[in-house]
Tab-separated table of C-alpha atoms and ligand atoms in Angstrom:
chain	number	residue	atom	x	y	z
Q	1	UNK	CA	0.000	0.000	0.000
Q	2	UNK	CA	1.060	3.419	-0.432
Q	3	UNK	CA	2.076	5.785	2.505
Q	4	UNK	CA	-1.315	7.454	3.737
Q	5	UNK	CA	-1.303	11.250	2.763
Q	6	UNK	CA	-3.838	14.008	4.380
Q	7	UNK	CA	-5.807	16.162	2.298
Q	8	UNK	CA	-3.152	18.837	3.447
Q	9	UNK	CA	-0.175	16.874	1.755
Q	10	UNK	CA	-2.202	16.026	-1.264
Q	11	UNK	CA	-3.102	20.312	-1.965
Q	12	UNK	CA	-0.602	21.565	-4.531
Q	13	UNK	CA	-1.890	24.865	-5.787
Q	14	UNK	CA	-0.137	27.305	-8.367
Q	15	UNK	CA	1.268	30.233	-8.065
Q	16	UNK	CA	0.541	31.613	-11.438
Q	17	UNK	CA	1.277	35.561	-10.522
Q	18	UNK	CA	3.955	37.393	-12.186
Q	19	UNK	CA	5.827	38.910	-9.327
Q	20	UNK	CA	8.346	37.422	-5.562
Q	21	UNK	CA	5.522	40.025	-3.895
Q	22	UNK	CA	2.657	38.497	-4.671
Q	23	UNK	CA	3.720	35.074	-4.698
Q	24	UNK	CA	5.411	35.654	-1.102
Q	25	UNK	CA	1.670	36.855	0.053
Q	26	UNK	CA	0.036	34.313	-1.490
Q	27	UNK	CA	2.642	31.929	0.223
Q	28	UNK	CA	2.377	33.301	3.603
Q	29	UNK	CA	-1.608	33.446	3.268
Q	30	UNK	CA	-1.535	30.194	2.845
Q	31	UNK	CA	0.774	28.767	4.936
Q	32	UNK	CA	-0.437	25.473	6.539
Q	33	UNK	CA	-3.246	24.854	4.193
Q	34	UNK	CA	-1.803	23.407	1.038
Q	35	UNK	CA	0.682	20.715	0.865
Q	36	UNK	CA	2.999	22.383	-2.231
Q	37	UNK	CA	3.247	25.423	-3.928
Q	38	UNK	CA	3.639	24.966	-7.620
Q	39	UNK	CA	6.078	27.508	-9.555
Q	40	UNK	CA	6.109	27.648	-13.511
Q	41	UNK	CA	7.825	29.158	-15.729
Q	42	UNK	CA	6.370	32.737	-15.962
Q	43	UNK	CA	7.604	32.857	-12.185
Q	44	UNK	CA	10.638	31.128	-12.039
Q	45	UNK	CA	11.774	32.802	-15.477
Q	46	UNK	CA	10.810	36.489	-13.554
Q	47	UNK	CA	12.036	35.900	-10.509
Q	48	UNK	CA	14.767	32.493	-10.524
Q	49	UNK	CA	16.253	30.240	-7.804
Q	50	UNK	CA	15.862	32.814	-4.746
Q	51	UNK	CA	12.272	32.714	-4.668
Q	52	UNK	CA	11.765	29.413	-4.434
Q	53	UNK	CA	14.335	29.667	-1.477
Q	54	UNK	CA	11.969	32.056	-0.066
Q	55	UNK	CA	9.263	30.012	-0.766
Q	56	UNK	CA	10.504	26.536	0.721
Q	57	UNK	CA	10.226	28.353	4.028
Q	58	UNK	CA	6.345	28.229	3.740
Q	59	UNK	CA	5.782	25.002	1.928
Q	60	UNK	CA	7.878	22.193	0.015
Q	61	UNK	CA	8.074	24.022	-3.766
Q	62	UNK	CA	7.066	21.984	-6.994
Q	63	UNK	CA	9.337	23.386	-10.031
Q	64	UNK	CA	7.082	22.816	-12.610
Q	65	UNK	CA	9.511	23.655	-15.861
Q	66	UNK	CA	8.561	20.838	-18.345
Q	67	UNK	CA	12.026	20.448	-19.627
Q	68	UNK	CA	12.207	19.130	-22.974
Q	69	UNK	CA	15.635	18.925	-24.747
Q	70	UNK	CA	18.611	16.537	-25.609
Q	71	UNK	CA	19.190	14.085	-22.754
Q	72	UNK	CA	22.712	15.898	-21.963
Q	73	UNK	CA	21.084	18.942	-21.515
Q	74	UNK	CA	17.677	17.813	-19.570
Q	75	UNK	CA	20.202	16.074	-17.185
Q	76	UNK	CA	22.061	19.089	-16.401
Q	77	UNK	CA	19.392	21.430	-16.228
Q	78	UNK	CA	17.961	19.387	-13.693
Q	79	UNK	CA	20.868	19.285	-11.628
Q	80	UNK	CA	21.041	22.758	-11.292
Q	81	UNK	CA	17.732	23.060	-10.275
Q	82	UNK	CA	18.048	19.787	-8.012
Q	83	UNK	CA	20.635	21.870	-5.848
Q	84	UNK	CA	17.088	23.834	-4.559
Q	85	UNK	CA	15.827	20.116	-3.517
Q	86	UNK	CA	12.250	20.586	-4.506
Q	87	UNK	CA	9.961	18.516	-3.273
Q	88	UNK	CA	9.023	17.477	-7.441
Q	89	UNK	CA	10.236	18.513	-10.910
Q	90	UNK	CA	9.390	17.708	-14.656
Q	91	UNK	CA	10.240	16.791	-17.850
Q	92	UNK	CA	8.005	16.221	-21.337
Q	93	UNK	CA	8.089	12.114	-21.361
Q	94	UNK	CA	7.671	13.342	-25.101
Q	95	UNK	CA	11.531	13.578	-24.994
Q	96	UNK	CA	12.060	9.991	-25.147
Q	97	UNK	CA	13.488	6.918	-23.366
Q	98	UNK	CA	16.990	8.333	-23.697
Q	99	UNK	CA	15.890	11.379	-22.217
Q	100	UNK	CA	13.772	10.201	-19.299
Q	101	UNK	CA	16.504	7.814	-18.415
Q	102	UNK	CA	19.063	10.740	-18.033
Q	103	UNK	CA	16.076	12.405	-15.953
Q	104	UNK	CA	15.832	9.612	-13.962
Q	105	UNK	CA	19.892	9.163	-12.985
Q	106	UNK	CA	20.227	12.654	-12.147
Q	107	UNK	CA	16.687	12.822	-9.473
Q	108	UNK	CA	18.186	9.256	-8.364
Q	109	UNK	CA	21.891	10.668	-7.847
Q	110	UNK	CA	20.314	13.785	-5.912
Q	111	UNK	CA	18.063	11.584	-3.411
Q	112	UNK	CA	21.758	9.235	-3.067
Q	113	UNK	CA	23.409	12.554	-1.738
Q	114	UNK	CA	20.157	12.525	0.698
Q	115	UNK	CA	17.957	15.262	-1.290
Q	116	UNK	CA	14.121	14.263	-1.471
Q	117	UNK	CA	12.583	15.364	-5.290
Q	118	UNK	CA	10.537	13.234	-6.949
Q	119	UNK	CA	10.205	13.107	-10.892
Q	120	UNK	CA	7.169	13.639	-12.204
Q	121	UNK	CA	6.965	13.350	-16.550
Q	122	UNK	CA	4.090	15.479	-18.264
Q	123	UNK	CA	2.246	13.065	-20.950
Q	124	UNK	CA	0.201	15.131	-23.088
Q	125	UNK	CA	-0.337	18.488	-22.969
Q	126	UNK	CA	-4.233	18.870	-22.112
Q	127	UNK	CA	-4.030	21.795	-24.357
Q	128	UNK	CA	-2.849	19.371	-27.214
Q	129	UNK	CA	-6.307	17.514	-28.331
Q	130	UNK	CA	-7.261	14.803	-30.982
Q	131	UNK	CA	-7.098	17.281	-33.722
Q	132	UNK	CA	-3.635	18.969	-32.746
Q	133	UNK	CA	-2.215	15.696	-32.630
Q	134	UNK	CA	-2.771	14.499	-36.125
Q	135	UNK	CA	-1.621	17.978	-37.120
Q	136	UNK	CA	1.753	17.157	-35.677
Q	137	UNK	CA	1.091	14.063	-37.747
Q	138	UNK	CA	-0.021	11.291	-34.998
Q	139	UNK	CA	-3.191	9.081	-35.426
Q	140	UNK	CA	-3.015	8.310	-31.656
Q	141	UNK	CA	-5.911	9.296	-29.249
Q	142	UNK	CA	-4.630	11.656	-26.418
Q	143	UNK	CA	-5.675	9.545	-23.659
Q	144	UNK	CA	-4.218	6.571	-25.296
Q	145	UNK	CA	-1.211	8.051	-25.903
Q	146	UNK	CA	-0.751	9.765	-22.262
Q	147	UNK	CA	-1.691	5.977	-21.023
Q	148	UNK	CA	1.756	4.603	-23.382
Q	149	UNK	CA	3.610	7.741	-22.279
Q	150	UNK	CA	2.569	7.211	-18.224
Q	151	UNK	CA	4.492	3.267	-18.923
Q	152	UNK	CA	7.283	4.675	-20.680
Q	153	UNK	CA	7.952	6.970	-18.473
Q	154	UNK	CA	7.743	4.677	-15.501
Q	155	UNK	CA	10.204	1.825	-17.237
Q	156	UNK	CA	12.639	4.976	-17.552
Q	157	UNK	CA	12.289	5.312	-13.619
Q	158	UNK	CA	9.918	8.262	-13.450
Q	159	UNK	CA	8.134	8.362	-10.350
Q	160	UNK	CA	4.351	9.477	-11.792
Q	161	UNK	CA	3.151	11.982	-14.200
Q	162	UNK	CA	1.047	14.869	-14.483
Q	163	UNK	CA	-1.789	13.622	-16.251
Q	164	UNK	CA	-5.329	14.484	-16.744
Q	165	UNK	CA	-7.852	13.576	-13.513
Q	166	UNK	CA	-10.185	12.241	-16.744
Q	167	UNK	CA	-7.272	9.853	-17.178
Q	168	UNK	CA	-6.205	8.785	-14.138
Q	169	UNK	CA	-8.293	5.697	-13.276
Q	170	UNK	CA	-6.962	3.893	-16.511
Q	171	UNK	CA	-3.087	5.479	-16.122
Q	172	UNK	CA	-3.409	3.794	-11.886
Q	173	UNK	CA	-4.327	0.640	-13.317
Q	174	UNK	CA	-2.097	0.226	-15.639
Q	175	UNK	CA	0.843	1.733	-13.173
Q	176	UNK	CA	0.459	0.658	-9.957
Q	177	UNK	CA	-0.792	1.949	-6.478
Q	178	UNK	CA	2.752	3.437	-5.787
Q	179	UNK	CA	2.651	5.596	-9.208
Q	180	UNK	CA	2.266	9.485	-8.349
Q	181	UNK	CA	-0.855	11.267	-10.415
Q	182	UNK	CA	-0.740	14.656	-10.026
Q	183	UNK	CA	-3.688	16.166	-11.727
Q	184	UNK	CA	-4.466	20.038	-12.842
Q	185	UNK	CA	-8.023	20.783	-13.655
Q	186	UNK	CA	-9.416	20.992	-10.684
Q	187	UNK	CA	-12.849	22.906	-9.564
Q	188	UNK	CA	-14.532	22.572	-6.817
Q	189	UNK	CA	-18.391	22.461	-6.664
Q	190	UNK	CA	-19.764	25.652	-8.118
Q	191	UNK	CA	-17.033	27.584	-8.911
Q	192	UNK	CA	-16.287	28.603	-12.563
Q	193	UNK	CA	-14.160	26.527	-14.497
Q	194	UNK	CA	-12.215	29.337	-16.577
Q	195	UNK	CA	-10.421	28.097	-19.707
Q	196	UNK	CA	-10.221	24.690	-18.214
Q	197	UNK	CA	-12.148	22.539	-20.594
Q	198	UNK	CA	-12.158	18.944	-18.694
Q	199	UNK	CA	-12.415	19.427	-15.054
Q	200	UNK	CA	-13.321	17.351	-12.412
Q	201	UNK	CA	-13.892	18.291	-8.502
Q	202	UNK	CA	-11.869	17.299	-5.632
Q	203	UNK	CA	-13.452	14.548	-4.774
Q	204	UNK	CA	-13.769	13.032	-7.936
Q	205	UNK	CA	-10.400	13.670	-9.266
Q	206	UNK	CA	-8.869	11.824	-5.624
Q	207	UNK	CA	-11.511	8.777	-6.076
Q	208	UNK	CA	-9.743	8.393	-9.946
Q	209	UNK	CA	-7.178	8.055	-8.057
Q	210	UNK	CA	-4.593	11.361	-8.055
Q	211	UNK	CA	-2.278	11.667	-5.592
Q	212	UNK	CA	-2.041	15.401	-5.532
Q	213	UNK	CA	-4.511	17.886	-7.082
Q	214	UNK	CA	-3.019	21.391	-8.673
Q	215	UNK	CA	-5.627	24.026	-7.839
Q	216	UNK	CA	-4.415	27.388	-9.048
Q	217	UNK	CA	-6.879	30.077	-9.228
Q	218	UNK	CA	-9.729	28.697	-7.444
Q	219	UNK	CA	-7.316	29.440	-4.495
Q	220	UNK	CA	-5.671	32.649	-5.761
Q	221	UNK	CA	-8.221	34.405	-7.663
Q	222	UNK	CA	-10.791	33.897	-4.653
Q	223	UNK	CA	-11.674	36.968	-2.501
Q	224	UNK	CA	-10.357	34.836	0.407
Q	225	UNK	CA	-7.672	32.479	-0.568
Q	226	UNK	CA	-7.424	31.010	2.560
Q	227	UNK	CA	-11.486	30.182	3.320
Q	228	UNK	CA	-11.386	28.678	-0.568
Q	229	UNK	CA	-8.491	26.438	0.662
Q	230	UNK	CA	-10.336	25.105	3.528
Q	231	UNK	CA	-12.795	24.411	1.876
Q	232	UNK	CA	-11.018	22.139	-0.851
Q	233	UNK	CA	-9.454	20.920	2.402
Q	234	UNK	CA	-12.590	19.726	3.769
Q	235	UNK	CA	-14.028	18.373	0.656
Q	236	UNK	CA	-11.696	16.203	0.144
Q	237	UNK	CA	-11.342	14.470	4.138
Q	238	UNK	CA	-15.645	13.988	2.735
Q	239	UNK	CA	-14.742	12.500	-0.579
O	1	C5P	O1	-5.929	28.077	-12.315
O	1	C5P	P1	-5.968	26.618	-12.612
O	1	C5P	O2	-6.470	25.776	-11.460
O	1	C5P	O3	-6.634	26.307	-13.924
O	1	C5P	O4	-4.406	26.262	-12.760
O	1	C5P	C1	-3.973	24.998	-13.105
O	1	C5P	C2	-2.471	24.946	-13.170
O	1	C5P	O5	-2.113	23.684	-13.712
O	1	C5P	C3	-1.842	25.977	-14.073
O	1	C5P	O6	-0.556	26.298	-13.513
O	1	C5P	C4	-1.688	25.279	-15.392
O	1	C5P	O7	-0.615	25.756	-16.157
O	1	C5P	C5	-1.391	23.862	-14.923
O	1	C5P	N1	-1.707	22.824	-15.884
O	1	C5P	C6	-2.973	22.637	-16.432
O	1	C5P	N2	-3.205	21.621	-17.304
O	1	C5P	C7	-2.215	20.799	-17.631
O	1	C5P	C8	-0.951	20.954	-17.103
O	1	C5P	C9	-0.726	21.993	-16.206
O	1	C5P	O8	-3.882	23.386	-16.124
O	1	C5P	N3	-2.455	19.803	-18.436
């Protein structure tokens, strides 16, 4: 069985703001009511390394960056970033075997010298769907294809994906309990669901079995970021 995780452990939300100032409030707002706080690349590319220092005092940081590139390169960019030891990172499994592999050594080597990241590979983009594909000249269905990718990437030693909470039941079975799903998407009961096209709630997305749910600006955009956490919090002890 895998290690039991609160609600608490399981919030990652997303720091999607431009600025250190208002991702240090949003930070310290929220500080012991989400699990991870999840930087991208608008923020990191902004603001770089000594945020998420700052950060990692409130919460364990998840550097999303999606690297995609040569396995030489992917390896070393990850190291650099590995020196922050956040709590995940991520790569396109997209790359290829070669390149997850090289992924793979360089989280394993960190966690030998006693750091703690996990690797997480991104499948398909949820952006990317049926049509877009066979534009880029694949036949494949997108959930089909994320399901291949999810194996791939775990043969390669990849220790989950980020993967759509639609596709999670089929991507657990065919990985294994231990597999981490971390699923974006996310909208609780009632609240809008933006540009998201494919959402599921809380509850839902942890009973297809996710392991952590990304909830960005259900959280940030809500008048009280704080009461809108608890309240993801406590839907999903009820799930
Ligand atoms: O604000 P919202 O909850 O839609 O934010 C979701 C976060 O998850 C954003 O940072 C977005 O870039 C990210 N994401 C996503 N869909 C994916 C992969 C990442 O929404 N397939």
């Amino acid at each position: 069985m895998p290690e039991p995780m609160s609600p608490l452990d399981r919030l990652v939300v997303a720091l999607d703001v431009p600025t250190a100032r208002e991702a240090l409030d949003l930070a310290q707002r929220l500080s012991g009511r989400v699990g991870m706080l999840k930087v991208g690349l608008e923020l990191f590319c902004a603001e770089g390394p000594a945020l998420v220092r700052e950060l990692q005092t409130h919460a364990p940081v998840f550097l999303d960056l999606k690297f995609h590139d040569i396995p030489t390169t992917v390896k070393r960019a990850l190291e650099a970033v590995l020196v922050l030891n956040p709590r995940l990172v991520n790569v396109h499994a997209q790359g290829g075997p070669a390149m997850l592999e090289a992924a793979s050594a360089a989280v394993r080597a960190h966690r030998e010298r006693g750091g703690t990241t996990e690797l997480l590979a991104v499948t398909v983009l949820t952006s990317l769907d049926r049509v877009a594909l066979g534009r880029l000249g694949s036949t494949a269905d997108p959930a089909d294809m994320a399901l291949h990718l999810s194996k791939l990437a775990k043969k390669c030693g990849a220790d989950g994906v980020v993967c759509s909470a639609q596709e999670a039941r089929a991507i657990r079975e065919g990985c294994g309990e231990h597999f981490r799903l971390l699923t974006p998407g996310i909208r609780p009961q009632g609240v809008s669901v933006q540009d998201q096209a494919r959402v599921l709630t809380p509850a839902q997305a942890l009973r297809e079995g996710a392991t952590w749910l990304v909830v960005g600006r259900p959280i940030t955009q809500a008048p009280d970021p704080v009461a809108a956490a608890e309240a993801i919090l406590l839907e999903m002890a009820g799930q």
